[in-house]
Amino acid sequence: MDNGPATRELEPSAAIPAPPPCGRWREVRARIEAAARQAGRAAEDVQLLAVSKTFPAAAVRAMAACGQRAFGENYVQEALEKMAALADLPLEWHFIGPLQSNKTRLVAENFAWVHSVDRLKIAERLSAQRPPGLPPLSVCIEVNVSGEASKGGVAPAGLPVLAAAVGSLPGLKLRGLMAIPAPSDNPVSQRAAFHRVRVLFDDLVARGHALDTLSMGMSADLEAAILEGATLVRVGTALFGSRNPQHA
Ligand SMILES: *Cc1c(COP(=O)(O)O)cnc(C)c1O
């Protein structure tokens, strides 16, 4: 696993005709490029995380053949099975789902990134359980900007204290923030929520944190997120199709 700053997609093989997943992959890349251009940003500054939860290892392998390297998973056991089946590929695995204490060891041992750190106890366990032979685990703090009590994420008021504590843990590298704002069809309210995350990100940078990752934007709202400064969009449905509602 590679913990380097920006993930570069692998080169797609030029001569082979594109199988269907690569058509969807190219469409999502084109959406990212168009939004980056509109924002006056370089497309390379926005990383695509392919969210493969509920899809089998074969679907991940097909997407990897298109040039995709970073994959996001929500369920630990499901992810470990895919990692075992795909161990021959140079993939980077990101844990993006809610994380319980009893799962931290498996996550610390097997993933390169965790996007969903929202309390100190989880961060401390991940740090302590990160194997010494691996680079520090890259983490984002999940922030709840929609005020939905049922949702994960630290409240904005608690962010500076949590970031200071997480940033000092030796097994972790604090990379930035992640957010999942309440879904909205309205681009104006989508942007407003992402803007709140951006302001919190800038505040942490002003407090001295060296952050490089703003993980926000999904299939339905990645353009709004990129316009507000997302450096990583987490895309499932637009790449893999609809998920089985049982799992979603
Ligand atoms: C499932 C999931 C996604 C992908 O959502 P889509 O709408 O399918 O693109 C992104 N982020 C998180 C945290 C998820 O759980």
PDB file of C-alpha atoms and ligand atoms in Angstrom:
ATOM      1  CA  MET A   1       0.000   0.000   0.000  1.00  0.00           C
ATOM      2  CA  ASP A   2       1.225   3.429  -0.898  1.00  0.00           C
ATOM      3  CA  ASN A   3       0.444   6.372   1.288  1.00  0.00           C
ATOM      4  CA  GLY A   4       1.847   9.056  -0.985  1.00  0.00           C
ATOM      5  CA  PRO A   5       0.211  12.437  -1.393  1.00  0.00           C
ATOM      6  CA  ALA A   6      -1.839  12.205  -4.572  1.00  0.00           C
ATOM      7  CA  THR A   7      -2.986   9.001  -6.194  1.00  0.00           C
ATOM      8  CA  ARG A   8      -2.318   8.884  -9.906  1.00  0.00           C
ATOM      9  CA  GLU A   9      -4.549   6.715 -11.999  1.00  0.00           C
ATOM     10  CA  LEU A  10      -2.814   3.918 -13.897  1.00  0.00           C
ATOM     11  CA  GLU A  11      -2.470   4.340 -17.660  1.00  0.00           C
ATOM     12  CA  PRO A  12      -5.389   2.696 -19.479  1.00  0.00           C
ATOM     13  CA  SER A  13      -4.146   0.358 -22.204  1.00  0.00           C
ATOM     14  CA  ALA A  14      -4.688   2.265 -25.428  1.00  0.00           C
ATOM     15  CA  ALA A  15      -5.331  -0.380 -28.080  1.00  0.00           C
ATOM     16  CA  ILE A  16      -8.018  -2.430 -26.326  1.00  0.00           C
ATOM     17  CA  PRO A  17     -11.640  -1.348 -26.978  1.00  0.00           C
ATOM     18  CA  ALA A  18     -13.307   0.038 -23.869  1.00  0.00           C
ATOM     19  CA  PRO A  19     -15.518  -2.382 -21.945  1.00  0.00           C
ATOM     20  CA  PRO A  20     -18.648  -0.789 -20.441  1.00  0.00           C
ATOM     21  CA  PRO A  21     -17.139   0.061 -17.026  1.00  0.00           C
ATOM     22  CA  CYS A  22     -14.495   2.146 -18.749  1.00  0.00           C
ATOM     23  CA  GLY A  23     -17.169   4.146 -20.543  1.00  0.00           C
ATOM     24  CA  ARG A  24     -18.657   5.068 -17.168  1.00  0.00           C
ATOM     25  CA  TRP A  25     -15.195   5.725 -15.741  1.00  0.00           C
ATOM     26  CA  ARG A  26     -14.413   8.100 -18.615  1.00  0.00           C
ATOM     27  CA  GLU A  27     -17.748   9.875 -18.166  1.00  0.00           C
ATOM     28  CA  VAL A  28     -17.022  10.491 -14.484  1.00  0.00           C
ATOM     29  CA  ARG A  29     -13.494  11.662 -15.288  1.00  0.00           C
ATOM     30  CA  ALA A  30     -15.000  14.033 -17.872  1.00  0.00           C
ATOM     31  CA  ARG A  31     -17.441  15.412 -15.264  1.00  0.00           C
ATOM     32  CA  ILE A  32     -14.524  15.989 -12.895  1.00  0.00           C
ATOM     33  CA  GLU A  33     -12.505  17.709 -15.623  1.00  0.00           C
ATOM     34  CA  ALA A  34     -15.407  19.963 -16.645  1.00  0.00           C
ATOM     35  CA  ALA A  35     -16.105  21.008 -13.051  1.00  0.00           C
ATOM     36  CA  ALA A  36     -12.421  21.624 -12.378  1.00  0.00           C
ATOM     37  CA  ARG A  37     -12.180  23.768 -15.509  1.00  0.00           C
ATOM     38  CA  GLN A  38     -15.246  25.750 -14.400  1.00  0.00           C
ATOM     39  CA  ALA A  39     -13.613  26.269 -11.012  1.00  0.00           C
ATOM     40  CA  GLY A  40     -10.344  27.364 -12.624  1.00  0.00           C
ATOM     41  CA  ARG A  41      -8.592  24.363 -11.104  1.00  0.00           C
ATOM     42  CA  ALA A  42      -6.420  21.603 -12.590  1.00  0.00           C
ATOM     43  CA  ALA A  43      -8.262  18.301 -13.088  1.00  0.00           C
ATOM     44  CA  GLU A  44      -5.235  16.500 -11.576  1.00  0.00           C
ATOM     45  CA  ASP A  45      -5.977  18.245  -8.294  1.00  0.00           C
ATOM     46  CA  VAL A  46      -9.208  16.280  -7.926  1.00  0.00           C
ATOM     47  CA  GLN A  47      -8.758  12.606  -7.178  1.00  0.00           C
ATOM     48  CA  LEU A  48     -11.448  10.049  -7.996  1.00  0.00           C
ATOM     49  CA  LEU A  49     -12.178   7.495  -5.276  1.00  0.00           C
ATOM     50  CA  ALA A  50     -14.246   4.643  -6.737  1.00  0.00           C
ATOM     51  CA  VAL A  51     -16.740   3.501  -4.085  1.00  0.00           C
ATOM     52  CA  SER A  52     -17.097  -0.234  -4.665  1.00  0.00           C
ATOM     53  CA  LYS A  53     -19.199  -1.224  -1.630  1.00  0.00           C
ATOM     54  CA  THR A  54     -21.674  -4.040  -2.396  1.00  0.00           C
ATOM     55  CA  PHE A  55     -19.972  -4.731  -5.764  1.00  0.00           C
ATOM     56  CA  PRO A  56     -17.903  -7.899  -6.224  1.00  0.00           C
ATOM     57  CA  ALA A  57     -14.148  -8.130  -6.655  1.00  0.00           C
ATOM     58  CA  ALA A  58     -14.672  -8.752 -10.386  1.00  0.00           C
ATOM     59  CA  ALA A  59     -16.258  -5.301 -10.759  1.00  0.00           C
ATOM     60  CA  VAL A  60     -13.298  -3.713  -8.972  1.00  0.00           C
ATOM     61  CA  ARG A  61     -10.884  -5.605 -11.222  1.00  0.00           C
ATOM     62  CA  ALA A  62     -12.727  -4.374 -14.318  1.00  0.00           C
ATOM     63  CA  MET A  63     -12.630  -0.778 -13.056  1.00  0.00           C
ATOM     64  CA  ALA A  64      -8.926  -1.105 -12.230  1.00  0.00           C
ATOM     65  CA  ALA A  65      -8.320  -2.180 -15.842  1.00  0.00           C
ATOM     66  CA  CYS A  66      -9.733   1.200 -16.932  1.00  0.00           C
ATOM     67  CA  GLY A  67      -6.997   2.959 -14.950  1.00  0.00           C
ATOM     68  CA  GLN A  68      -8.667   3.376 -11.558  1.00  0.00           C
ATOM     69  CA  ARG A  69      -6.435   2.775  -8.572  1.00  0.00           C
ATOM     70  CA  ALA A  70      -8.134   4.066  -5.376  1.00  0.00           C
ATOM     71  CA  PHE A  71     -11.212   2.239  -4.070  1.00  0.00           C
ATOM     72  CA  GLY A  72     -13.517   3.090  -1.166  1.00  0.00           C
ATOM     73  CA  GLU A  73     -15.278   0.528   1.015  1.00  0.00           C
ATOM     74  CA  ASN A  74     -17.788   0.837   3.891  1.00  0.00           C
ATOM     75  CA  TYR A  75     -17.901  -2.675   5.320  1.00  0.00           C
ATOM     76  CA  VAL A  76     -14.722  -4.182   6.769  1.00  0.00           C
ATOM     77  CA  GLN A  77     -15.379  -7.874   6.145  1.00  0.00           C
ATOM     78  CA  GLU A  78     -16.577  -7.298   2.586  1.00  0.00           C
ATOM     79  CA  ALA A  79     -13.514  -5.161   1.878  1.00  0.00           C
ATOM     80  CA  LEU A  80     -11.067  -7.747   3.240  1.00  0.00           C
ATOM     81  CA  GLU A  81     -12.508 -10.392   0.937  1.00  0.00           C
ATOM     82  CA  LYS A  82     -12.022  -8.124  -2.080  1.00  0.00           C
ATOM     83  CA  MET A  83      -8.485  -7.206  -1.018  1.00  0.00           C
ATOM     84  CA  ALA A  84      -7.589 -10.902  -0.818  1.00  0.00           C
ATOM     85  CA  ALA A  85      -9.064 -11.578  -4.259  1.00  0.00           C
ATOM     86  CA  LEU A  86      -7.271  -8.565  -5.788  1.00  0.00           C
ATOM     87  CA  ALA A  87      -3.912  -8.812  -4.019  1.00  0.00           C
ATOM     88  CA  ASP A  88      -2.180  -9.030  -7.414  1.00  0.00           C
ATOM     89  CA  LEU A  89      -3.219  -5.445  -8.263  1.00  0.00           C
ATOM     90  CA  PRO A  90      -1.539  -2.255  -6.932  1.00  0.00           C
ATOM     91  CA  LEU A  91      -4.751  -0.807  -5.459  1.00  0.00           C
ATOM     92  CA  GLU A  92      -5.126   1.761  -2.688  1.00  0.00           C
ATOM     93  CA  TRP A  93      -7.955   1.037  -0.242  1.00  0.00           C
ATOM     94  CA  HIS A  94      -9.880   3.738   1.619  1.00  0.00           C
ATOM     95  CA  PHE A  95     -12.271   3.010   4.485  1.00  0.00           C
ATOM     96  CA  ILE A  96     -15.201   5.462   4.262  1.00  0.00           C
ATOM     97  CA  GLY A  97     -17.969   3.935   6.416  1.00  0.00           C
ATOM     98  CA  PRO A  98     -18.949   4.284  10.059  1.00  0.00           C
ATOM     99  CA  LEU A  99     -16.242   2.671  12.183  1.00  0.00           C
ATOM    100  CA  GLN A 100     -16.842   0.777  15.416  1.00  0.00           C
ATOM    101  CA  SER A 101     -14.150   0.151  18.031  1.00  0.00           C
ATOM    102  CA  ASN A 102     -14.107  -3.583  17.481  1.00  0.00           C
ATOM    103  CA  LYS A 103     -13.195  -3.105  13.789  1.00  0.00           C
ATOM    104  CA  THR A 104     -10.350  -0.611  14.150  1.00  0.00           C
ATOM    105  CA  ARG A 105      -7.555  -3.192  14.181  1.00  0.00           C
ATOM    106  CA  LEU A 106      -8.546  -4.731  10.852  1.00  0.00           C
ATOM    107  CA  VAL A 107      -8.865  -1.262   9.340  1.00  0.00           C
ATOM    108  CA  ALA A 108      -5.506  -0.087  10.728  1.00  0.00           C
ATOM    109  CA  GLU A 109      -3.822  -3.206   9.366  1.00  0.00           C
ATOM    110  CA  ASN A 110      -5.357  -3.284   5.910  1.00  0.00           C
ATOM    111  CA  PHE A 111      -6.295   0.169   4.653  1.00  0.00           C
ATOM    112  CA  ALA A 112      -4.202   3.135   3.488  1.00  0.00           C
ATOM    113  CA  TRP A 113      -6.843   5.735   4.373  1.00  0.00           C
ATOM    114  CA  VAL A 114      -9.794   6.260   6.728  1.00  0.00           C
ATOM    115  CA  HIS A 115     -12.195   9.112   5.861  1.00  0.00           C
ATOM    116  CA  SER A 116     -14.662   8.674   8.698  1.00  0.00           C
ATOM    117  CA  VAL A 117     -12.788   9.486  11.920  1.00  0.00           C
ATOM    118  CA  ASP A 118     -15.229  11.403  14.110  1.00  0.00           C
ATOM    119  CA  ARG A 119     -14.133  10.733  17.684  1.00  0.00           C
ATOM    120  CA  LEU A 120     -10.853  10.546  19.540  1.00  0.00           C
ATOM    121  CA  LYS A 121     -11.304   7.035  20.874  1.00  0.00           C
ATOM    122  CA  ILE A 122     -11.430   5.622  17.334  1.00  0.00           C
ATOM    123  CA  ALA A 123      -8.419   7.691  16.272  1.00  0.00           C
ATOM    124  CA  GLU A 124      -6.382   6.528  19.286  1.00  0.00           C
ATOM    125  CA  ARG A 125      -7.147   2.895  18.552  1.00  0.00           C
ATOM    126  CA  LEU A 126      -6.276   3.263  14.851  1.00  0.00           C
ATOM    127  CA  SER A 127      -2.982   4.933  15.781  1.00  0.00           C
ATOM    128  CA  ALA A 128      -2.042   2.318  18.370  1.00  0.00           C
ATOM    129  CA  GLN A 129      -3.015  -0.548  16.057  1.00  0.00           C
ATOM    130  CA  ARG A 130      -1.287   0.722  12.912  1.00  0.00           C
ATOM    131  CA  PRO A 131       1.504  -1.797  12.226  1.00  0.00           C
ATOM    132  CA  PRO A 132       4.947  -0.162  12.670  1.00  0.00           C
ATOM    133  CA  GLY A 133       6.119  -1.446   9.286  1.00  0.00           C
ATOM    134  CA  LEU A 134       3.491   0.587   7.432  1.00  0.00           C
ATOM    135  CA  PRO A 135       3.451   4.344   6.831  1.00  0.00           C
ATOM    136  CA  PRO A 136       1.102   6.289   9.113  1.00  0.00           C
ATOM    137  CA  LEU A 137      -2.568   5.766   8.261  1.00  0.00           C
ATOM    138  CA  SER A 138      -3.893   8.749   6.310  1.00  0.00           C
ATOM    139  CA  VAL A 139      -7.073  10.008   7.947  1.00  0.00           C
ATOM    140  CA  CYS A 140      -9.759  12.583   7.370  1.00  0.00           C
ATOM    141  CA  ILE A 141     -12.020  13.830  10.123  1.00  0.00           C
ATOM    142  CA  GLU A 142     -15.677  13.530   9.187  1.00  0.00           C
ATOM    143  CA  VAL A 143     -17.577  16.713   9.942  1.00  0.00           C
ATOM    144  CA  ASN A 144     -21.356  17.003  10.166  1.00  0.00           C
ATOM    145  CA  VAL A 145     -22.331  20.271   8.475  1.00  0.00           C
ATOM    146  CA  SER A 146     -26.013  19.496   8.011  1.00  0.00           C
ATOM    147  CA  GLY A 147     -26.789  19.238  11.724  1.00  0.00           C
ATOM    148  CA  GLU A 148     -28.528  15.879  11.283  1.00  0.00           C
ATOM    149  CA  ALA A 149     -28.219  14.308  14.718  1.00  0.00           C
ATOM    150  CA  SER A 150     -28.586  10.800  13.289  1.00  0.00           C
ATOM    151  CA  LYS A 151     -25.562  11.200  11.009  1.00  0.00           C
ATOM    152  CA  GLY A 152     -21.905  10.564  11.699  1.00  0.00           C
ATOM    153  CA  GLY A 153     -19.350  13.299  11.919  1.00  0.00           C
ATOM    154  CA  VAL A 154     -18.122  15.686  14.576  1.00  0.00           C
ATOM    155  CA  ALA A 155     -20.060  18.925  15.068  1.00  0.00           C
ATOM    156  CA  PRO A 156     -18.174  21.929  13.647  1.00  0.00           C
ATOM    157  CA  ALA A 157     -17.704  23.364  17.148  1.00  0.00           C
ATOM    158  CA  GLY A 158     -15.784  20.253  18.222  1.00  0.00           C
ATOM    159  CA  LEU A 159     -13.513  20.153  15.211  1.00  0.00           C
ATOM    160  CA  PRO A 160     -10.493  22.224  16.363  1.00  0.00           C
ATOM    161  CA  VAL A 161     -10.012  20.206  19.561  1.00  0.00           C
ATOM    162  CA  LEU A 162     -10.449  16.869  17.799  1.00  0.00           C
ATOM    163  CA  ALA A 163      -8.093  17.879  14.965  1.00  0.00           C
ATOM    164  CA  ALA A 164      -5.390  18.927  17.428  1.00  0.00           C
ATOM    165  CA  ALA A 165      -5.625  15.567  19.209  1.00  0.00           C
ATOM    166  CA  VAL A 166      -5.772  13.460  16.030  1.00  0.00           C
ATOM    167  CA  GLY A 167      -2.930  15.453  14.488  1.00  0.00           C
ATOM    168  CA  SER A 168      -0.630  14.501  17.355  1.00  0.00           C
ATOM    169  CA  LEU A 169      -1.133  10.724  17.137  1.00  0.00           C
ATOM    170  CA  PRO A 170       2.014   8.979  15.841  1.00  0.00           C
ATOM    171  CA  GLY A 171       0.307   6.234  13.836  1.00  0.00           C
ATOM    172  CA  LEU A 172      -1.897   8.646  11.909  1.00  0.00           C
ATOM    173  CA  LYS A 173      -1.389  11.412   9.396  1.00  0.00           C
ATOM    174  CA  LEU A 174      -4.226  13.928   9.440  1.00  0.00           C
ATOM    175  CA  ARG A 175      -4.877  14.753   5.767  1.00  0.00           C
ATOM    176  CA  GLY A 176      -8.095  16.763   5.899  1.00  0.00           C
ATOM    177  CA  LEU A 177     -11.862  16.670   6.215  1.00  0.00           C
ATOM    178  CA  MET A 178     -14.646  14.488   4.871  1.00  0.00           C
ATOM    179  CA  ALA A 179     -18.328  15.403   4.730  1.00  0.00           C
ATOM    180  CA  ILE A 180     -21.586  13.887   3.523  1.00  0.00           C
ATOM    181  CA  PRO A 181     -24.057  16.793   3.487  1.00  0.00           C
ATOM    182  CA  ALA A 182     -27.787  16.030   3.454  1.00  0.00           C
ATOM    183  CA  PRO A 183     -28.751  15.164  -0.147  1.00  0.00           C
ATOM    184  CA  SER A 184     -30.254  18.006  -2.156  1.00  0.00           C
ATOM    185  CA  ASP A 185     -31.310  18.411  -5.798  1.00  0.00           C
ATOM    186  CA  ASN A 186     -30.586  22.094  -5.631  1.00  0.00           C
ATOM    187  CA  PRO A 187     -27.048  23.050  -6.718  1.00  0.00           C
ATOM    188  CA  VAL A 188     -27.225  26.245  -4.646  1.00  0.00           C
ATOM    189  CA  SER A 189     -27.851  24.405  -1.378  1.00  0.00           C
ATOM    190  CA  GLN A 190     -25.375  21.691  -2.385  1.00  0.00           C
ATOM    191  CA  ARG A 191     -22.714  24.340  -2.775  1.00  0.00           C
ATOM    192  CA  ALA A 192     -23.672  26.078   0.475  1.00  0.00           C
ATOM    193  CA  ALA A 193     -23.094  22.884   2.466  1.00  0.00           C
ATOM    194  CA  PHE A 194     -19.769  22.169   0.750  1.00  0.00           C
ATOM    195  CA  HIS A 195     -18.767  25.772   1.310  1.00  0.00           C
ATOM    196  CA  ARG A 196     -19.248  25.314   5.066  1.00  0.00           C
ATOM    197  CA  VAL A 197     -16.842  22.371   4.953  1.00  0.00           C
ATOM    198  CA  ARG A 198     -14.335  24.440   2.990  1.00  0.00           C
ATOM    199  CA  VAL A 199     -14.465  27.216   5.593  1.00  0.00           C
ATOM    200  CA  LEU A 200     -13.791  24.683   8.373  1.00  0.00           C
ATOM    201  CA  PHE A 201     -10.897  23.246   6.338  1.00  0.00           C
ATOM    202  CA  ASP A 202      -9.367  26.709   5.841  1.00  0.00           C
ATOM    203  CA  ASP A 203      -9.757  27.404   9.562  1.00  0.00           C
ATOM    204  CA  LEU A 204      -7.767  24.263  10.460  1.00  0.00           C
ATOM    205  CA  VAL A 205      -5.056  25.226   7.972  1.00  0.00           C
ATOM    206  CA  ALA A 206      -4.923  28.677   9.588  1.00  0.00           C
ATOM    207  CA  ARG A 207      -4.441  26.916  12.934  1.00  0.00           C
ATOM    208  CA  GLY A 208      -1.302  25.283  11.552  1.00  0.00           C
ATOM    209  CA  HIS A 209      -2.503  21.903  10.281  1.00  0.00           C
ATOM    210  CA  ALA A 210      -0.809  20.848   7.024  1.00  0.00           C
ATOM    211  CA  LEU A 211      -3.880  19.476   5.241  1.00  0.00           C
ATOM    212  CA  ASP A 212      -4.195  18.494   1.586  1.00  0.00           C
ATOM    213  CA  THR A 213      -7.484  16.601   1.324  1.00  0.00           C
ATOM    214  CA  LEU A 214     -11.056  17.805   1.153  1.00  0.00           C
ATOM    215  CA  SER A 215     -13.088  14.612   0.652  1.00  0.00           C
ATOM    216  CA  MET A 216     -16.550  15.666  -0.497  1.00  0.00           C
ATOM    217  CA  GLY A 217     -18.887  15.105  -3.423  1.00  0.00           C
ATOM    218  CA  MET A 218     -20.564  11.904  -4.611  1.00  0.00           C
ATOM    219  CA  SER A 219     -22.330  10.790  -7.823  1.00  0.00           C
ATOM    220  CA  ALA A 220     -25.122  13.359  -7.535  1.00  0.00           C
ATOM    221  CA  ASP A 221     -23.194  16.400  -6.378  1.00  0.00           C
ATOM    222  CA  LEU A 222     -19.539  16.082  -7.347  1.00  0.00           C
ATOM    223  CA  GLU A 223     -19.648  19.246  -9.495  1.00  0.00           C
ATOM    224  CA  ALA A 224     -20.840  21.402  -6.584  1.00  0.00           C
ATOM    225  CA  ALA A 225     -18.153  19.888  -4.357  1.00  0.00           C
ATOM    226  CA  ILE A 226     -15.374  20.572  -6.867  1.00  0.00           C
ATOM    227  CA  LEU A 227     -16.560  24.159  -7.284  1.00  0.00           C
ATOM    228  CA  GLU A 228     -16.155  24.525  -3.507  1.00  0.00           C
ATOM    229  CA  GLY A 229     -12.673  23.033  -3.422  1.00  0.00           C
ATOM    230  CA  ALA A 230     -13.023  19.228  -3.142  1.00  0.00           C
ATOM    231  CA  THR A 231      -9.702  17.478  -3.781  1.00  0.00           C
ATOM    232  CA  LEU A 232     -11.237  13.997  -3.685  1.00  0.00           C
ATOM    233  CA  VAL A 233     -14.710  12.907  -4.794  1.00  0.00           C
ATOM    234  CA  ARG A 234     -16.170   9.577  -3.658  1.00  0.00           C
ATOM    235  CA  VAL A 235     -18.207   8.101  -6.507  1.00  0.00           C
ATOM    236  CA  GLY A 236     -20.130   4.826  -6.452  1.00  0.00           C
ATOM    237  CA  THR A 237     -23.373   4.772  -8.444  1.00  0.00           C
ATOM    238  CA  ALA A 238     -22.098   6.747 -11.456  1.00  0.00           C
ATOM    239  CA  LEU A 239     -19.262   4.216 -11.866  1.00  0.00           C
ATOM    240  CA  PHE A 240     -20.768   0.873 -10.868  1.00  0.00           C
ATOM    241  CA  GLY A 241     -24.536   1.398 -11.287  1.00  0.00           C
ATOM    242  CA  SER A 242     -27.263   1.192  -8.627  1.00  0.00           C
ATOM    243  CA  ARG A 243     -26.546  -0.731  -5.466  1.00  0.00           C
ATOM    244  CA  ASN A 244     -28.772  -3.464  -4.111  1.00  0.00           C
ATOM    245  CA  PRO A 245     -31.049  -1.461  -1.759  1.00  0.00           C
ATOM    246  CA  GLN A 246     -30.568  -4.137   0.912  1.00  0.00           C
ATOM    247  CA  HIS A 247     -26.961  -3.034   1.186  1.00  0.00           C
ATOM    248  CA  ALA A 248     -27.299   0.675   0.377  1.00  0.00           C
TER     249      ALA A 248
HETATM  250  C1  LIG B   1     -21.787   5.001  -0.717  1.00  0.00           C
HETATM  251  C2  LIG B   1     -20.945   6.179  -0.426  1.00  0.00           C
HETATM  252  C3  LIG B   1     -20.509   7.037  -1.454  1.00  0.00           C
HETATM  253  C4  LIG B   1     -20.895   6.876  -2.920  1.00  0.00           C
HETATM  254  O1  LIG B   1     -22.180   7.363  -3.138  1.00  0.00           O
HETATM  255  P1  LIG B   1     -22.813   7.409  -4.610  1.00  0.00           P
HETATM  256  O2  LIG B   1     -23.983   8.311  -4.446  1.00  0.00           O
HETATM  257  O3  LIG B   1     -23.187   6.022  -4.979  1.00  0.00           O
HETATM  258  O4  LIG B   1     -21.792   7.986  -5.528  1.00  0.00           O
HETATM  259  C5  LIG B   1     -19.668   8.080  -1.103  1.00  0.00           C
HETATM  260  N1  LIG B   1     -19.286   8.297   0.177  1.00  0.00           N
HETATM  261  C6  LIG B   1     -19.702   7.504   1.184  1.00  0.00           C
HETATM  262  C7  LIG B   1     -19.244   7.790   2.567  1.00  0.00           C
HETATM  263  C8  LIG B   1     -20.541   6.433   0.917  1.00  0.00           C
HETATM  264  O5  LIG B   1     -20.956   5.666   1.938  1.00  0.00           O
END
